Short mmCIF file of C-alpha atoms in Angstrom, two decimals:
data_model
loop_
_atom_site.label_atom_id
_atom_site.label_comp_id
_atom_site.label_asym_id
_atom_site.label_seq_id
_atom_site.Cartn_x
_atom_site.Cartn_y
_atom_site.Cartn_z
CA UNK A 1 -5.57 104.44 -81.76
CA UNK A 2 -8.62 105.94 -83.29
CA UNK A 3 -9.80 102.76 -84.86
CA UNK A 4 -9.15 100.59 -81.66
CA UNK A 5 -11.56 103.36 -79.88
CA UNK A 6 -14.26 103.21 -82.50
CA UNK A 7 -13.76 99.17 -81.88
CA UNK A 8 -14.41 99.90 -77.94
CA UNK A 9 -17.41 102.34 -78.29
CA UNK A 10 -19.31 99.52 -80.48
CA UNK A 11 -18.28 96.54 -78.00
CA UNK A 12 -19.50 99.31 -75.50
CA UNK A 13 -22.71 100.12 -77.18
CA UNK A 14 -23.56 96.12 -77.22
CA UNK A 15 -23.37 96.19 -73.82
CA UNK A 16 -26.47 98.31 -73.62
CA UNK A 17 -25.20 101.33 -73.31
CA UNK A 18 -26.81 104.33 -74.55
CA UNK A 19 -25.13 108.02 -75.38
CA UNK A 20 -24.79 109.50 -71.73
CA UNK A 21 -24.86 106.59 -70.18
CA UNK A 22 -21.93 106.38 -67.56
CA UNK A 23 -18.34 103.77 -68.00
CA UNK A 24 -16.62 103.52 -64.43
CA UNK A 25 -12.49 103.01 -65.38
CA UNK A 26 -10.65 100.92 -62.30
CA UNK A 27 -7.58 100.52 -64.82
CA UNK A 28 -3.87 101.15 -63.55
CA UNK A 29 -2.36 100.44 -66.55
CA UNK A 30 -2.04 103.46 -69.41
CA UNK A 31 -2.44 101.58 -72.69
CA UNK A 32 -5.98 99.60 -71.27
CA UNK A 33 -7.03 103.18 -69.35
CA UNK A 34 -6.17 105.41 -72.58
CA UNK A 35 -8.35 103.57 -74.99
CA UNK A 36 -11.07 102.85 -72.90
CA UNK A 37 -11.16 106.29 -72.24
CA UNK A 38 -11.35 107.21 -75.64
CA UNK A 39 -13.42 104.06 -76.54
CA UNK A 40 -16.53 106.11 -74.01
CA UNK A 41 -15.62 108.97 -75.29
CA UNK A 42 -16.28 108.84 -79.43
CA UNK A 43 -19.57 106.31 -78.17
CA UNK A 44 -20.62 109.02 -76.67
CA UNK A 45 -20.64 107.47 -73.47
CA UNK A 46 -19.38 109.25 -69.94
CA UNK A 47 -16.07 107.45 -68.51
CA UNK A 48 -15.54 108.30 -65.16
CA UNK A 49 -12.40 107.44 -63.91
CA UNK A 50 -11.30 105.90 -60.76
CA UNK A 51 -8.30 105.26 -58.76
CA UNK A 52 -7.70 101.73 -58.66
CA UNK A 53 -6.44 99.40 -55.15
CA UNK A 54 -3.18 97.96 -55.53
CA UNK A 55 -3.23 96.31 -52.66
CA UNK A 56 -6.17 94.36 -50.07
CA UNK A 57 -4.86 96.54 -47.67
CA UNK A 58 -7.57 98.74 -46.31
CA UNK A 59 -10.01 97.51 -48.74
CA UNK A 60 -13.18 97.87 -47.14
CA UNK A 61 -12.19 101.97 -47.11
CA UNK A 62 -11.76 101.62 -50.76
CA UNK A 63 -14.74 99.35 -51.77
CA UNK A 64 -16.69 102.15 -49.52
CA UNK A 65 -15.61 105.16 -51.59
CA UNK A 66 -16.01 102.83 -55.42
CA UNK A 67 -19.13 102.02 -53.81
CA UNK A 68 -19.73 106.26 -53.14
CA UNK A 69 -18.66 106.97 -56.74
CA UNK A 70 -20.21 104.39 -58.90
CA UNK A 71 -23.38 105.50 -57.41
CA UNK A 72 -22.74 109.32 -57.58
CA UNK A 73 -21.79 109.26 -61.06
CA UNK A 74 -24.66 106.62 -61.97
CA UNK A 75 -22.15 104.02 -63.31
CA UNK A 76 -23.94 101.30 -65.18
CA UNK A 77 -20.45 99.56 -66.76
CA UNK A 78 -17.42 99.43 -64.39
CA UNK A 79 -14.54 98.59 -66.64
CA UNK A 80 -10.89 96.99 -64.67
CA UNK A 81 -8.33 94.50 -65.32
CA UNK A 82 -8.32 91.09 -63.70
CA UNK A 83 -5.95 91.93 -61.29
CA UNK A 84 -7.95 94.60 -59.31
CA UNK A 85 -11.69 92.41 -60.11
CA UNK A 86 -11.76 90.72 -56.83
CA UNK A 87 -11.88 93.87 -54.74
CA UNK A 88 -13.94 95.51 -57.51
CA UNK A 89 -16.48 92.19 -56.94
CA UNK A 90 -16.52 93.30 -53.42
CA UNK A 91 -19.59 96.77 -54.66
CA UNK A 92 -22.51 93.16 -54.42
CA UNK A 93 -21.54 93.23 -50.68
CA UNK A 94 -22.97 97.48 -50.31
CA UNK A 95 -26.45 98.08 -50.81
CA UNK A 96 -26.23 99.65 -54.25
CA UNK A 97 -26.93 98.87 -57.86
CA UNK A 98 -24.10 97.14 -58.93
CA UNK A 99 -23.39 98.20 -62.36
CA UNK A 100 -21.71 95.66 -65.15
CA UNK A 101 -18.60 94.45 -64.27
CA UNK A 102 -16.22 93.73 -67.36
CA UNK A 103 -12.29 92.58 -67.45
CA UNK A 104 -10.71 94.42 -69.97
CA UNK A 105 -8.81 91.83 -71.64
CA UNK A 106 -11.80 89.61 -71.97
CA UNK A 107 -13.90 92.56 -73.17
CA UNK A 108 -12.10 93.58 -76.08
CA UNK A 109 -9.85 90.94 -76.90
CA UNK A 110 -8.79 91.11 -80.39
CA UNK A 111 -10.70 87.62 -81.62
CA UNK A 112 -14.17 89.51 -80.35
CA UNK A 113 -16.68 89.98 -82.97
CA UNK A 114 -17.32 93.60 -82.90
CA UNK A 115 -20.85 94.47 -83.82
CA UNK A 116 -22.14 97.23 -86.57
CA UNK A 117 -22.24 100.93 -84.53
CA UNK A 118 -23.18 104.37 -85.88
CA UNK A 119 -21.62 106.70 -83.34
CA UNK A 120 -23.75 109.51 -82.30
CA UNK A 121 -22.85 113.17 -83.26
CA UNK A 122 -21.91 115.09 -80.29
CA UNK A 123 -22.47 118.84 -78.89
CA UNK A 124 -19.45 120.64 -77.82
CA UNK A 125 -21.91 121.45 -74.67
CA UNK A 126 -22.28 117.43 -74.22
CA UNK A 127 -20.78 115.92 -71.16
CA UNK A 128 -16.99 114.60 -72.20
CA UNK A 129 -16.45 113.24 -68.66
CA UNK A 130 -16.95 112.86 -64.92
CA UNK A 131 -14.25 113.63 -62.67
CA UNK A 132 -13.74 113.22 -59.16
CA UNK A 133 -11.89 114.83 -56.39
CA UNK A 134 -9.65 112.59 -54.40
CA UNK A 135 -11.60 112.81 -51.02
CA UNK A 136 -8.91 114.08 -48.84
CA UNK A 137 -10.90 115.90 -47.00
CA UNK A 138 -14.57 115.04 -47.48
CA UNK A 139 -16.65 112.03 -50.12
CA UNK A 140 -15.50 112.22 -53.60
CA UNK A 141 -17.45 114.57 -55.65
CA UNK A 142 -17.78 114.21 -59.61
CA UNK A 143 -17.17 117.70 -61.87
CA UNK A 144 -18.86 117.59 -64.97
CA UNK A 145 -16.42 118.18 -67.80
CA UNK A 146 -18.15 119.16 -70.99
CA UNK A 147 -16.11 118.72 -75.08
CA UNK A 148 -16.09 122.60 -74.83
CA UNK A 149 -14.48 122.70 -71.19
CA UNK A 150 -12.40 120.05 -72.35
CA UNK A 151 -11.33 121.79 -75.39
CA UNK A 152 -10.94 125.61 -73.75
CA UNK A 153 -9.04 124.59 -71.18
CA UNK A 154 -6.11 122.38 -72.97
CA UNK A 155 -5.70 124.93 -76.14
CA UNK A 156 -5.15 127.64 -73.03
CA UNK A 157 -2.35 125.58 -70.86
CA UNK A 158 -1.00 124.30 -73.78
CA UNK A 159 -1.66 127.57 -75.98
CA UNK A 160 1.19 130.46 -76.44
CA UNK A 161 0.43 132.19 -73.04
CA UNK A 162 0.73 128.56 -71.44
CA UNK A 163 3.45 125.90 -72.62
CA UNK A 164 3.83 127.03 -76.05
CA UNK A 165 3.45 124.19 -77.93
CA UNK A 166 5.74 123.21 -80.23
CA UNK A 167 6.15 120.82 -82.96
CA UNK A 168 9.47 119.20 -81.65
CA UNK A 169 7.83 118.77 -78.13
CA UNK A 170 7.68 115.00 -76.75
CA UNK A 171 5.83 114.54 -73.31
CA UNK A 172 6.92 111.96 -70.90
CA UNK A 173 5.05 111.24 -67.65
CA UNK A 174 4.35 108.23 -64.71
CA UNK A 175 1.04 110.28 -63.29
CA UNK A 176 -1.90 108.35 -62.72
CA UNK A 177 -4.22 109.44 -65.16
CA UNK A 178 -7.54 109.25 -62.76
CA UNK A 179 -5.72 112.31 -61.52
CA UNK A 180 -6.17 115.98 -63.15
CA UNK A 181 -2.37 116.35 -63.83
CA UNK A 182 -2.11 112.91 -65.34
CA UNK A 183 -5.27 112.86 -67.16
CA UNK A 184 -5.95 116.52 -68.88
CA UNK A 185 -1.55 117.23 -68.66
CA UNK A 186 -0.76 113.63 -70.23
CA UNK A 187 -3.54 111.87 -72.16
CA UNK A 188 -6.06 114.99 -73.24
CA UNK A 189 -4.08 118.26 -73.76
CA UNK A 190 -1.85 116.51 -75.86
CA UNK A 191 -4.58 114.18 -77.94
CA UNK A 192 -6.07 117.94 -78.54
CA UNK A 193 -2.89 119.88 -79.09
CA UNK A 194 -1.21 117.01 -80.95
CA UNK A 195 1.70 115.98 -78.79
CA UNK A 196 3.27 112.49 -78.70
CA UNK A 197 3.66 111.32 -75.24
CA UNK A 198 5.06 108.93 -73.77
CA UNK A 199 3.42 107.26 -70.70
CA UNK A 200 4.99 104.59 -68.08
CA UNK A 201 3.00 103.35 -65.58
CA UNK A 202 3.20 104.84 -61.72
CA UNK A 203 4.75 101.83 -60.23
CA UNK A 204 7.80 102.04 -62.39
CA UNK A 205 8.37 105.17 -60.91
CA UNK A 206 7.61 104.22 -57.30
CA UNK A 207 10.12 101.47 -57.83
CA UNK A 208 12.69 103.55 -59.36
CA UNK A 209 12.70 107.04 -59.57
CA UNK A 210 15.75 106.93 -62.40
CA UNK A 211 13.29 105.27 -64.98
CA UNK A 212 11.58 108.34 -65.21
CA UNK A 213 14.48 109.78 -66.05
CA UNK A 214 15.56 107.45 -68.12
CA UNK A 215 12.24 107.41 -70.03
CA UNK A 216 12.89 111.19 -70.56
CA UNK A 217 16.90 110.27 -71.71
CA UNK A 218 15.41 107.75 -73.97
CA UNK A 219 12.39 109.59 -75.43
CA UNK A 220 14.05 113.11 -75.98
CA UNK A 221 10.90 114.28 -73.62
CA UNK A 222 10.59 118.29 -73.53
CA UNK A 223 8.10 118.59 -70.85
CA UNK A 224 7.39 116.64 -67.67
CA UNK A 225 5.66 117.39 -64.82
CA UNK A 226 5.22 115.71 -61.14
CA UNK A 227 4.78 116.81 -58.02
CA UNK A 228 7.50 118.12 -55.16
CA UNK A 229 7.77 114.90 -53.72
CA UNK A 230 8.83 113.29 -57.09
CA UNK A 231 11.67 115.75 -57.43
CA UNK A 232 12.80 115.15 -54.39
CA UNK A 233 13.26 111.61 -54.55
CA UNK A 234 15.10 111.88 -57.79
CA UNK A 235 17.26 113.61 -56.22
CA UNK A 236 17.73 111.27 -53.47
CA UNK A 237 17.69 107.75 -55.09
CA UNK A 238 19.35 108.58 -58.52
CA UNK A 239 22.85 108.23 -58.31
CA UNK A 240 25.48 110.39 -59.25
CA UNK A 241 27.18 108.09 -61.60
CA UNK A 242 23.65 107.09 -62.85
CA UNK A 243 23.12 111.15 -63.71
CA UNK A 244 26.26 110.90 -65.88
CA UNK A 245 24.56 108.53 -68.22
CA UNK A 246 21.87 110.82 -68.80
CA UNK A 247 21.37 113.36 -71.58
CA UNK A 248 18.40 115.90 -69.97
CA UNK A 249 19.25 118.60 -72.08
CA UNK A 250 16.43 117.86 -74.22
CA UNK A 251 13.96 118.95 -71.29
CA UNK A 252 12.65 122.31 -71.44
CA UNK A 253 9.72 122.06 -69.16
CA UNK A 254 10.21 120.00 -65.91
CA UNK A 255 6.42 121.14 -64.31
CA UNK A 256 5.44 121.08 -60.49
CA UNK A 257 2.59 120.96 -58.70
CA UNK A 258 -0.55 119.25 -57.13
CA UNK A 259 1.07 120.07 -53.20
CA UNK A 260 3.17 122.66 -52.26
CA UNK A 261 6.32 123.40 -53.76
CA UNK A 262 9.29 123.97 -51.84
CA UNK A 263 12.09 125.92 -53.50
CA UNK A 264 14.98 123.54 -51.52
CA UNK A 265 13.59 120.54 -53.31
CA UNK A 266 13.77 122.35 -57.14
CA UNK A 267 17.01 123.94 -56.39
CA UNK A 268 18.44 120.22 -55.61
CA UNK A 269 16.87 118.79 -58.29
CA UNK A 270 18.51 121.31 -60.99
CA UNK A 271 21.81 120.79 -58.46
CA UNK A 272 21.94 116.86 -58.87
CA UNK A 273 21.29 116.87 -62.05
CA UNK A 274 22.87 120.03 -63.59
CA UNK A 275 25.69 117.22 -64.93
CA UNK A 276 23.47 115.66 -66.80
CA UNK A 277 22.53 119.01 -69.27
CA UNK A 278 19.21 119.87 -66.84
CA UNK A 279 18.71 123.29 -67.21
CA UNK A 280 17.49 124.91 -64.26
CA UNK A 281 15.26 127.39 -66.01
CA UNK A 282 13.51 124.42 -67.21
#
């Protein structure tokens, strides 16, 4: 992983990117998102992520608020796969600077000469990332995320008056990671802290709630986390004879948050699957 991120900063950096110069992420899909990510990162290079359209539904909303961020965060690469580049095409139709639009696969495709690169040194106080709020209620805005922040705030959560990390832990998790929970719970914390992790992309779970759970059967995960609604529907749409074939005793943090948690939907959760060794105090 670190090599293949060295490899991405110095296709990157012959791009004509300079250190602080901003990488928009469109990508959906973990392994391309995690080592672009990274690939920004040790270039020293800003990624800023962003949720990517499944769908053309409503796609003049979301070509409005790309169009909003990439010009906020001063993009000057946007980085997404081929199957989200037509509606990512769609920024030359707003009046703003289109920044350099690159396909993943194309971009650092294994046959690709990759060119000689001294990465920079970096600052702790250096900009790691831009992130931006979801826009619920009001235009995205970007919070600048420095190495230090980064750093203080993953050793804490993950630290012995957060998790507790452990050496036997294995995350598991389906969260986007252009979202805080996804992204600093499931990709950074643990790259910091040293956890294996197992991601799966969202639409797995979206299409079935039990490959989560499965995922966590399979991997011996210790610690999860999704919000209420995800509980919820595990409860709902995983069978009872489907719960038998599960081992979940392994779990010993099943995390929730990022809306409001309803005690009902935890306390059926731990009910449903209390015969497949959950243990409610997880």
């Amino acid at each position: 992983m670190e090599a293949e991120a060295y490899r991405r900063a110095a296709l990157l950096s012959a791009l004509g990117l300079k250190k602080g110069d901003r990488v928009a992420l469109v990508l959906a899909e973990p392994h391309q998102f995690v080592l672009s990510f990274l690939g920004a990162v040790v270039g020293g290079f800003v990624p800023v992520p962003i949720y990517p359209r499944a769908s053309f539904k409503n796609a003049d909303g979301y070509v409005d608020t790309l169009a909003h961020i990439v010009t906020a965060s001063q993009s000057t690469v946007l980085l997404c796969g081929a199957g989200n580049r037509e509606v990512v095409e769609r920024l030359a139709t707003r009046d703003i600077a289109v920044p350099q639009i690159h396909d993943v696969d194309q971009l650092f495709a294994e046959d690709v000469t990759v060119p000689s690169f001294a990465p920079p040194s970096i600052d702790p106080e250096d900009l790691c990332f831009l992130q931006f709020t979801s826009g619920s209620t009001n235009k995205p805005k970007g919070v600048m995320v420095s190495h230090a922040n980064l750093i203080a705030n993953t050793t804490s959560f993950l630290g012995p008056h957060g998790l507790d990390r452990r050496d036997s832990d294995v995350g598991v998790s389906w969260l986007p990671l252009y979202h805080d929970m996804g992204l600093i719970g499931f990709v950074l914390g643990p790259l910091v802290c040293d956890i294996p992790i197992y991601l799966m992309p969202t639409e797995l779970f979206a299409r079935s709630p039990r490959l989560w759970l499965e995922a966590i059967h399979k991997q011996r995960g210790t610690i999860t986390y999704a919000p209420n609604f995800a509980y919820q529907l595990a409860a709902k749409r995983v069978k009872p004879a489907e719960v038998e074939s599960l081992d979940l005793s392994c779990l010993r943090v099943a995390g929730c948050g990022a809306e409001p948690i309803r005690a009902a939907t935890l306390r059926s959760f731990a009910d449903h699957f209390a015969p497949a060794g959950f243990q409610e105090k997880a």
